[in-house]
Amino acid sequence: MTAASRSSVDVVIIGGGPAGLSAALALHQLGITNVVVLEREAQAGGVPRHTAHLGYGIRDLHRVTTGPRYAAELRKRVEAAGITVRTATTAVDWLDDTGLQIADATGISTVAARCVVLATGVRERPRAARLVAGDRGAGIFTTGSLQQLTANHHQRPGTRALIVGAEHVSFSAVLTLRHAGCDVVAMVTPLPCHQSYAPLRAATATRHRVPIITGTNVAEIHGRKRVEAVTLTNGQRIECDTVVFTGDWIPDNELARRGNIDIDIASRSPIVDGSWRTNRRGVFAIGNLIHPAETADICALDGRNVANAVAGWMATNNWPTDPLRIVVENPISWISPGAVQPRAAAALKHFTLRVSEPVADATICISQNGNVLWRCRRPRRLVPNRSISISASWLTKVDPAGSDINVTLNVGQPHK
């Protein structure tokens, strides 16, 4: 290893999407300027680069714009601040607590940092991982590959598409397909209802007269050279030449796993505390890596907020240990953050959780050692794949010497 292949920075951010770029900008505003962002793709900006419809920037830019314009604005701000972004560069392994081995077109090199922020995002579960039987003809996509095909190569994916899934990104796929001149014959979901918001459904599926078939899934795909039809688990056959698998998110956690960072079994995300700290000293995790998956502007706010926590760590060199875990019970799937540091102030103001099945008239209860710390009734139906935000006010009641925190969902229990 030559001297030229080594570098040293204060902070290295892995991932150049909305969370990573926003973190770099916020750190720069705090006076932490020796920062490098590593992005494995040829251009920073993340998924929004390929999503041509409106809906981006509401929470962070305070205006509504398209995905490509949103990503371009973040890149513009980063460039204006003089922040280094190394594209087509991958972090492949750890050297010590916060040292990394990286690879780019020139070969392997190392970067030493005082702090690492993981913002590697998520990916959709593809057809193979869903164990869908049948032929492997052309015309099978995820939302991500579909959007890259239409945005980057301006190609028409097909003429009649079936969308697998009915969460937020599934309705985004409806818009992408329609803009590309492809009809959507149906959306299918194994859940008993769609999992997005009524206005989004109205602007997409309802507007374009797309039926949503609930309680079933794709069992088999037919068509050796090109998709010709699918058979659903309910026995129904639907003629189509395109199948788009949407959502069912998997965090890009490979680097976290290599670093022996604790991973939540249910969400497959790194476990962080209220200041986005992992169990690895000097390593933070933000964005959709820790809550798969939220909108780009929510991830961007993660990036903004983690900056103060990073600055605090660099100023004090204090890294709390032995956090209390947060344990959830069915039908709660996961909660983020998944740990608390009762002896250290938390930066966040709320927690995010998801449920595995629709639940009506439920009461969320947080307890420790049998004592209720917080309780809140949710009379509106809770739906899978849709985030539920709960207050972090109960953190002040946590016993530092107590047991782990329990979060339960009691259906039909009156609020007291």
PDB file of C-alpha atoms in Angstrom, residues 363-367 372-376 406-410:
ATOM      1  CA  THR A 363     -53.646   1.266  22.205  1.00  0.00           C
ATOM      2  CA  ILE A 364     -49.851   1.471  22.037  1.00  0.00           C
ATOM      3  CA  CYS A 365     -48.275   0.783  25.413  1.00  0.00           C
ATOM      4  CA  ILE A 366     -44.619   1.292  26.393  1.00  0.00           C
ATOM      5  CA  SER A 367     -43.499  -0.262  29.670  1.00  0.00           C
ATOM      6  CA  VAL A 372     -46.292   1.895  32.065  1.00  0.00           C
ATOM      7  CA  LEU A 373     -44.107   4.713  30.726  1.00  0.00           C
ATOM      8  CA  TRP A 374     -46.428   5.880  27.962  1.00  0.00           C
ATOM      9  CA  ARG A 375     -49.779   4.888  26.504  1.00  0.00           C
ATOM     10  CA  CYS A 376     -51.727   6.249  23.557  1.00  0.00           C
ATOM     11  CA  ASN A 406     -41.423  -3.369  25.977  1.00  0.00           C
ATOM     12  CA  VAL A 407     -43.769  -2.011  23.310  1.00  0.00           C
ATOM     13  CA  THR A 408     -47.139  -3.712  22.869  1.00  0.00           C
ATOM     14  CA  LEU A 409     -50.303  -3.089  20.901  1.00  0.00           C
ATOM     15  CA  ASN A 410     -53.552  -3.802  22.698  1.00  0.00           C
TER      16      ASN A 410
END
